[in-house]
Amino acid sequence: MMCNYAVANGYWLCYKKNDSMRLLVKCCYGACKFRMWASWMSEEKCFQIKSLINEYNYARNFKLGSIVNYAWIGSHYTTQFLQKQNVSVRLLREEVKEKFGIDVSIGQCRRENKYAIELIEGTLVQHYAKLWSYGEEIRISNPGSTVKIDVNVMLDGELICVVGKDANNHILPIAWVVVCVENKANWKWFLENLKDDLQLDNGFGITLMSDQHKGFLESVKEVFPTAEHRQCARYIVSNFRKIFSGVHYETKFWKASKASTEPLFSASMKEIQVPNPVAYEYLMEINPKSWSREFFQEGRMCDAMENGLSKNH
């Protein structure tokens, strides 16, 4: 916090005392009156400022010396290094100067690079080591939940999940899993666990919506043969525009998707067929029963044709 304060104000401050029980900070310019004294409060488990003379008599300093070290810089760029570890040291130096208004050395930035990576790797290891405790906490706080944890070393993973909508049209999470790859075997295993937990039998009376992932489609047919299966219209139209450009096609597709009667659906599709028969055939091959309201099964509590928030639900 002292570093943040110094950087924000451009104060050139030095630690005169700095240990586990006391902290004395003064201005590095001898004639300046700035002085802060703090000591450790054992009962509160924190430092408390006992005295502060907040008078700084010099212009903003751009080289803050030892008070700004590589650890302080690294703590502000952990997320950036988590996303992209190969960050140029020179570019990092320029970014620190632009963002915080201070000059740091190439050496500081180089050590900061190493520090941030070590911090990230250590944090990830610590977090993953708590997975079993996390699973046990779910069992305690959510009785009846199923938690299965297995270890499989891999370069990357896939998150697949199931969410639902309640009577107020609010999204609620139901189940999720991290797997090595999104394929039929993992989807089938996931859906079978969902089936057992929710006692869904063969899927009669439920509606599932997803994207066009082949593994998911095949798994649904095997695990929930009597469930209604819908495909997200937003996902369909995103693939559609890659082949057939033009806002007018998308507008007509959404008209067909939202059509609640056969005449309205046919009229909307006719508007696509006449100027472009190929686009019409492309959409018909996807099976309109899975993306147009006209064909949704009666008695369903939700008429949604796109999921909006989740890739699969």
Short mmCIF file of C-alpha atoms in Angstrom, two decimals:
data_model
loop_
_atom_site.label_atom_id
_atom_site.label_comp_id
_atom_site.label_asym_id
_atom_site.label_seq_id
_atom_site.Cartn_x
_atom_site.Cartn_y
_atom_site.Cartn_z
CA MET A 1 0.00 0.00 0.00
CA MET A 2 2.91 2.33 0.69
CA CYS A 3 4.23 1.69 -2.83
CA ASN A 4 0.81 2.40 -4.32
CA TYR A 5 0.63 5.65 -2.37
CA ALA A 6 4.10 6.77 -3.46
CA VAL A 7 3.48 5.97 -7.13
CA ALA A 8 0.05 7.63 -7.17
CA ASN A 9 1.48 10.89 -5.78
CA GLY A 10 4.95 10.77 -7.28
CA TYR A 11 6.59 10.88 -3.83
CA TRP A 12 10.22 9.74 -3.49
CA LEU A 13 9.98 7.83 -0.22
CA CYS A 14 12.45 5.60 1.60
CA TYR A 15 12.03 2.93 4.27
CA LYS A 16 13.99 3.89 7.36
CA LYS A 17 12.62 0.95 9.34
CA ASN A 18 10.82 -1.97 7.79
CA ASP A 19 10.33 -5.23 9.67
CA SER A 20 7.54 -7.42 11.00
CA MET A 21 6.71 -5.06 13.89
CA ARG A 22 7.35 -1.49 12.71
CA LEU A 23 7.44 0.67 9.64
CA LEU A 24 9.01 4.11 9.31
CA VAL A 25 8.86 5.92 5.97
CA LYS A 26 10.43 9.30 5.21
CA CYS A 27 11.03 11.41 2.16
CA CYS A 28 14.37 10.67 0.51
CA TYR A 29 14.99 14.41 0.33
CA GLY A 30 16.41 15.31 3.73
CA ALA A 31 14.65 18.67 4.02
CA CYS A 32 11.14 17.31 3.33
CA LYS A 33 8.87 16.88 6.35
CA PHE A 34 6.98 13.79 5.13
CA ARG A 35 7.03 11.08 7.79
CA MET A 36 4.85 8.04 8.46
CA TRP A 37 5.14 5.71 11.45
CA ALA A 38 3.16 2.46 11.75
CA SER A 39 3.37 -0.56 14.03
CA TRP A 40 1.95 -4.06 14.17
CA MET A 41 -1.33 -4.60 16.08
CA SER A 42 -1.26 -8.19 17.30
CA GLU A 43 -4.96 -8.37 18.17
CA GLU A 44 -6.15 -7.00 14.82
CA LYS A 45 -3.38 -8.78 12.87
CA CYS A 46 -2.52 -5.69 10.84
CA PHE A 47 -0.36 -2.58 10.78
CA GLN A 48 -1.83 0.64 12.11
CA ILE A 49 -0.59 4.12 11.25
CA LYS A 50 0.30 5.86 14.49
CA SER A 51 1.51 9.18 13.10
CA LEU A 52 1.58 10.85 9.71
CA ILE A 53 3.04 14.16 8.53
CA ASN A 54 1.71 14.38 4.99
CA GLU A 55 3.73 17.37 3.81
CA TYR A 56 5.70 16.76 0.63
CA ASN A 57 7.54 19.84 -0.65
CA TYR A 58 8.98 18.65 -3.94
CA ALA A 59 7.71 18.16 -7.49
CA ARG A 60 6.62 14.77 -8.75
CA ASN A 61 9.47 12.28 -8.99
CA PHE A 62 9.62 9.84 -11.89
CA LYS A 63 12.33 7.59 -10.42
CA LEU A 64 11.09 6.23 -7.13
CA GLY A 65 14.15 4.22 -6.22
CA SER A 66 13.95 1.14 -4.04
CA ILE A 67 10.38 1.69 -2.87
CA VAL A 68 9.17 0.41 -6.26
CA ASN A 69 10.74 -2.99 -6.85
CA TYR A 70 10.15 -5.87 -9.26
CA ALA A 71 7.64 -7.53 -6.89
CA TRP A 72 5.42 -4.43 -6.91
CA ILE A 73 5.52 -4.27 -10.72
CA GLY A 74 4.86 -8.02 -11.01
CA SER A 75 1.81 -7.86 -8.74
CA HIS A 76 0.17 -5.44 -11.20
CA TYR A 77 0.85 -7.57 -14.27
CA THR A 78 0.06 -11.08 -13.07
CA THR A 79 -3.12 -11.32 -15.14
CA GLN A 80 -1.33 -10.11 -18.26
CA PHE A 81 1.40 -12.73 -17.85
CA LEU A 82 -1.22 -15.39 -17.18
CA GLN A 83 -2.76 -14.64 -20.58
CA LYS A 84 0.51 -14.14 -22.43
CA GLN A 85 3.80 -15.05 -20.78
CA ASN A 86 6.07 -13.93 -23.65
CA VAL A 87 5.93 -10.19 -22.97
CA SER A 88 8.73 -7.95 -24.26
CA VAL A 89 10.75 -6.45 -21.39
CA ARG A 90 11.18 -3.18 -23.26
CA LEU A 91 7.46 -2.94 -24.03
CA LEU A 92 6.70 -3.67 -20.39
CA ARG A 93 9.00 -0.84 -19.31
CA GLU A 94 7.21 1.57 -21.65
CA GLU A 95 3.80 0.42 -20.41
CA VAL A 96 4.78 0.93 -16.77
CA LYS A 97 5.94 4.46 -17.60
CA GLU A 98 2.75 5.26 -19.48
CA LYS A 99 0.39 3.70 -16.91
CA PHE A 100 2.02 4.78 -13.65
CA GLY A 101 4.17 7.73 -14.72
CA ILE A 102 7.41 6.26 -13.36
CA ASP A 103 10.74 5.15 -14.82
CA VAL A 104 11.90 1.62 -14.04
CA SER A 105 15.02 -0.13 -15.24
CA ILE A 106 15.30 -2.97 -17.74
CA GLY A 107 16.66 -5.12 -14.93
CA GLN A 108 13.60 -4.50 -12.77
CA CYS A 109 11.29 -5.45 -15.62
CA ARG A 110 13.29 -8.58 -16.35
CA ARG A 111 13.11 -9.69 -12.70
CA GLU A 112 9.44 -8.76 -12.64
CA ASN A 113 8.83 -11.03 -15.62
CA LYS A 114 10.36 -13.98 -13.76
CA TYR A 115 8.58 -13.08 -10.51
CA ALA A 116 5.13 -12.91 -12.17
CA ILE A 117 5.55 -16.29 -13.87
CA GLU A 118 6.67 -17.91 -10.59
CA LEU A 119 3.73 -16.28 -8.81
CA ILE A 120 1.28 -17.58 -11.41
CA GLU A 121 2.64 -21.11 -11.38
CA GLY A 122 2.68 -21.20 -7.59
CA THR A 123 -0.87 -19.84 -7.38
CA LEU A 124 -2.20 -22.40 -9.86
CA VAL A 125 -0.57 -25.27 -8.00
CA GLN A 126 -2.01 -24.06 -4.71
CA HIS A 127 -5.49 -23.69 -6.18
CA TYR A 128 -5.55 -27.12 -7.81
CA ALA A 129 -4.29 -28.67 -4.57
CA LYS A 130 -7.56 -27.51 -2.96
CA LEU A 131 -9.84 -29.28 -5.44
CA TRP A 132 -10.65 -32.11 -3.05
CA SER A 133 -11.50 -29.64 -0.28
CA TYR A 134 -13.64 -27.73 -2.76
CA GLY A 135 -15.48 -30.92 -3.70
CA GLU A 136 -16.11 -31.77 -0.05
CA GLU A 137 -17.45 -28.27 0.58
CA ILE A 138 -19.97 -28.74 -2.23
CA ARG A 139 -21.18 -31.98 -0.64
CA ILE A 140 -21.57 -30.25 2.73
CA SER A 141 -23.23 -27.04 1.53
CA ASN A 142 -25.35 -28.65 -1.23
CA PRO A 143 -26.60 -32.02 0.06
CA GLY A 144 -27.41 -34.44 -2.74
CA SER A 145 -24.79 -33.02 -5.11
CA THR A 146 -22.56 -35.42 -7.01
CA VAL A 147 -18.85 -34.59 -7.06
CA LYS A 148 -16.37 -36.73 -8.98
CA ILE A 149 -12.70 -35.77 -9.24
CA ASP A 150 -10.03 -37.54 -11.25
CA VAL A 151 -6.54 -36.36 -12.23
CA ASN A 152 -5.47 -36.35 -15.86
CA VAL A 153 -2.38 -34.32 -16.81
CA MET A 154 -3.09 -32.38 -20.02
CA LEU A 155 -2.02 -29.23 -21.83
CA ASP A 156 -5.50 -27.74 -21.88
CA GLY A 157 -9.06 -28.62 -20.95
CA GLU A 158 -12.67 -28.00 -21.92
CA LEU A 159 -15.46 -26.73 -19.70
CA ILE A 160 -18.87 -28.20 -20.49
CA CYS A 161 -21.93 -27.35 -18.46
CA VAL A 162 -25.67 -27.54 -18.18
CA VAL A 163 -27.76 -24.54 -17.14
CA GLY A 164 -31.50 -24.10 -16.93
CA LYS A 165 -34.17 -21.41 -16.84
CA ASP A 166 -36.62 -21.00 -13.98
CA ALA A 167 -40.21 -19.72 -14.07
CA ASN A 168 -38.94 -16.11 -14.04
CA ASN A 169 -36.73 -16.78 -17.08
CA HIS A 170 -33.60 -16.58 -14.92
CA ILE A 171 -30.51 -18.65 -15.70
CA LEU A 172 -29.42 -21.15 -13.05
CA PRO A 173 -26.42 -23.52 -13.14
CA ILE A 174 -27.18 -27.22 -12.82
CA ALA A 175 -23.92 -29.09 -13.45
CA TRP A 176 -20.47 -28.53 -14.93
CA VAL A 177 -17.30 -30.48 -15.62
CA VAL A 178 -13.78 -29.88 -16.92
CA VAL A 179 -12.70 -32.57 -19.38
CA CYS A 180 -9.63 -33.17 -21.53
CA VAL A 181 -11.59 -32.79 -24.77
CA GLU A 182 -15.16 -32.14 -25.87
CA ASN A 183 -16.11 -35.41 -27.57
CA LYS A 184 -18.94 -37.92 -27.60
CA ALA A 185 -17.48 -40.10 -24.83
CA ASN A 186 -17.19 -37.19 -22.38
CA TRP A 187 -20.56 -35.75 -23.30
CA LYS A 188 -22.22 -39.14 -22.85
CA TRP A 189 -20.57 -39.64 -19.45
CA PHE A 190 -21.65 -36.15 -18.41
CA LEU A 191 -25.26 -36.62 -19.55
CA GLU A 192 -25.52 -40.03 -17.90
CA ASN A 193 -24.50 -38.49 -14.56
CA LEU A 194 -27.04 -35.72 -15.11
CA LYS A 195 -29.70 -38.32 -15.89
CA ASP A 196 -28.98 -40.25 -12.67
CA ASP A 197 -28.85 -37.16 -10.44
CA LEU A 198 -32.08 -35.60 -11.73
CA GLN A 199 -33.82 -38.93 -12.31
CA LEU A 200 -34.70 -37.97 -15.88
CA ASP A 201 -35.30 -41.52 -17.12
CA ASN A 202 -35.21 -41.44 -20.94
CA GLY A 203 -35.78 -37.67 -21.14
CA PHE A 204 -39.54 -37.58 -21.59
CA GLY A 205 -40.90 -34.10 -20.90
CA ILE A 206 -37.59 -32.23 -20.94
CA THR A 207 -36.07 -29.95 -23.56
CA LEU A 208 -32.35 -29.70 -24.28
CA MET A 209 -30.75 -26.90 -26.30
CA SER A 210 -27.21 -26.92 -27.65
CA ASP A 211 -24.94 -25.86 -30.47
CA GLN A 212 -24.25 -28.23 -33.36
CA HIS A 213 -21.50 -30.26 -31.70
CA LYS A 214 -21.73 -33.75 -33.18
CA GLY A 215 -20.69 -35.54 -29.99
CA PHE A 216 -23.42 -33.81 -28.00
CA LEU A 217 -26.11 -34.51 -30.60
CA GLU A 218 -25.25 -38.21 -30.73
CA SER A 219 -25.07 -38.48 -26.94
CA VAL A 220 -28.48 -36.87 -26.46
CA LYS A 221 -30.08 -39.39 -28.82
CA GLU A 222 -28.61 -42.27 -26.82
CA VAL A 223 -29.07 -40.98 -23.26
CA PHE A 224 -32.34 -39.01 -23.70
CA PRO A 225 -34.08 -40.59 -26.72
CA THR A 226 -37.51 -39.06 -25.96
CA ALA A 227 -36.32 -35.55 -25.01
CA GLU A 228 -37.01 -32.59 -27.25
CA HIS A 229 -33.74 -31.34 -28.71
CA ARG A 230 -33.34 -27.75 -29.92
CA GLN A 231 -30.36 -26.10 -31.57
CA CYS A 232 -29.37 -22.57 -30.63
CA ALA A 233 -30.56 -20.28 -33.41
CA ARG A 234 -27.82 -17.77 -32.60
CA TYR A 235 -25.19 -20.44 -33.20
CA ILE A 236 -26.88 -21.45 -36.48
CA VAL A 237 -26.99 -17.90 -37.78
CA SER A 238 -23.32 -17.30 -36.88
CA ASN A 239 -22.35 -20.23 -39.12
CA PHE A 240 -24.93 -19.20 -41.73
CA ARG A 241 -23.39 -15.73 -42.18
CA LYS A 242 -19.98 -17.27 -42.90
CA ILE A 243 -21.42 -18.76 -46.11
CA PHE A 244 -24.26 -16.40 -47.00
CA SER A 245 -23.39 -12.80 -46.23
CA GLY A 246 -26.00 -10.10 -45.99
CA VAL A 247 -28.11 -8.69 -43.17
CA HIS A 248 -31.33 -9.40 -45.11
CA TYR A 249 -30.69 -13.16 -44.90
CA GLU A 250 -30.21 -12.98 -41.14
CA THR A 251 -33.37 -10.91 -40.72
CA LYS A 252 -35.43 -13.46 -42.66
CA PHE A 253 -33.88 -16.35 -40.74
CA TRP A 254 -34.90 -14.79 -37.41
CA LYS A 255 -38.42 -14.27 -38.76
CA ALA A 256 -38.58 -17.98 -39.58
CA SER A 257 -37.09 -18.92 -36.22
CA LYS A 258 -39.63 -16.85 -34.26
CA ALA A 259 -42.60 -17.90 -36.42
CA SER A 260 -45.28 -19.54 -34.26
CA THR A 261 -47.45 -20.91 -37.09
CA GLU A 262 -46.79 -22.95 -40.23
CA PRO A 263 -47.95 -20.19 -42.67
CA LEU A 264 -45.65 -17.62 -41.03
CA PHE A 265 -42.71 -20.04 -41.15
CA SER A 266 -43.33 -20.95 -44.81
CA ALA A 267 -43.68 -17.31 -45.83
CA SER A 268 -40.40 -16.37 -44.09
CA MET A 269 -38.52 -19.28 -45.66
CA LYS A 270 -39.98 -18.40 -49.06
CA GLU A 271 -38.33 -14.99 -48.77
CA ILE A 272 -34.99 -16.82 -48.51
CA GLN A 273 -35.72 -19.50 -51.14
CA VAL A 274 -36.72 -17.18 -53.98
CA PRO A 275 -33.50 -15.10 -54.14
CA ASN A 276 -31.18 -17.90 -52.98
CA PRO A 277 -32.33 -21.57 -53.16
CA VAL A 278 -28.95 -22.76 -51.87
CA ALA A 279 -29.33 -20.78 -48.64
CA TYR A 280 -32.84 -22.20 -48.24
CA GLU A 281 -31.60 -25.79 -48.64
CA TYR A 282 -28.77 -25.13 -46.17
CA LEU A 283 -31.22 -24.13 -43.45
CA MET A 284 -33.72 -26.89 -44.19
CA GLU A 285 -30.98 -29.52 -43.88
CA ILE A 286 -30.31 -28.36 -40.30
CA ASN A 287 -33.88 -29.48 -39.42
CA PRO A 288 -36.22 -26.55 -38.62
CA LYS A 289 -37.92 -28.67 -35.94
CA SER A 290 -34.92 -27.90 -33.74
CA TRP A 291 -34.75 -24.12 -34.26
CA SER A 292 -38.20 -22.72 -35.18
CA ARG A 293 -41.00 -22.14 -32.66
CA GLU A 294 -43.53 -23.46 -35.14
CA PHE A 295 -42.24 -26.99 -34.58
CA PHE A 296 -41.56 -26.92 -30.83
CA GLN A 297 -43.46 -29.57 -28.90
CA GLU A 298 -46.66 -28.50 -27.15
CA GLY A 299 -46.79 -28.18 -23.39
CA ARG A 300 -43.21 -26.93 -23.00
CA MET A 301 -42.63 -24.24 -20.37
CA CYS A 302 -40.04 -22.37 -22.46
CA ASP A 303 -40.26 -21.18 -26.07
CA ALA A 304 -36.62 -20.01 -26.31
CA MET A 305 -34.85 -20.73 -29.60
CA GLU A 306 -31.43 -19.42 -28.49
CA ASN A 307 -29.59 -19.85 -25.24
CA GLY A 308 -27.89 -16.46 -25.12
CA LEU A 309 -25.43 -17.10 -22.25
CA SER A 310 -24.06 -20.62 -22.41
CA LYS A 311 -22.57 -22.69 -25.18
CA ASN A 312 -24.66 -25.72 -24.25
CA HIS A 313 -27.63 -25.97 -21.92
#
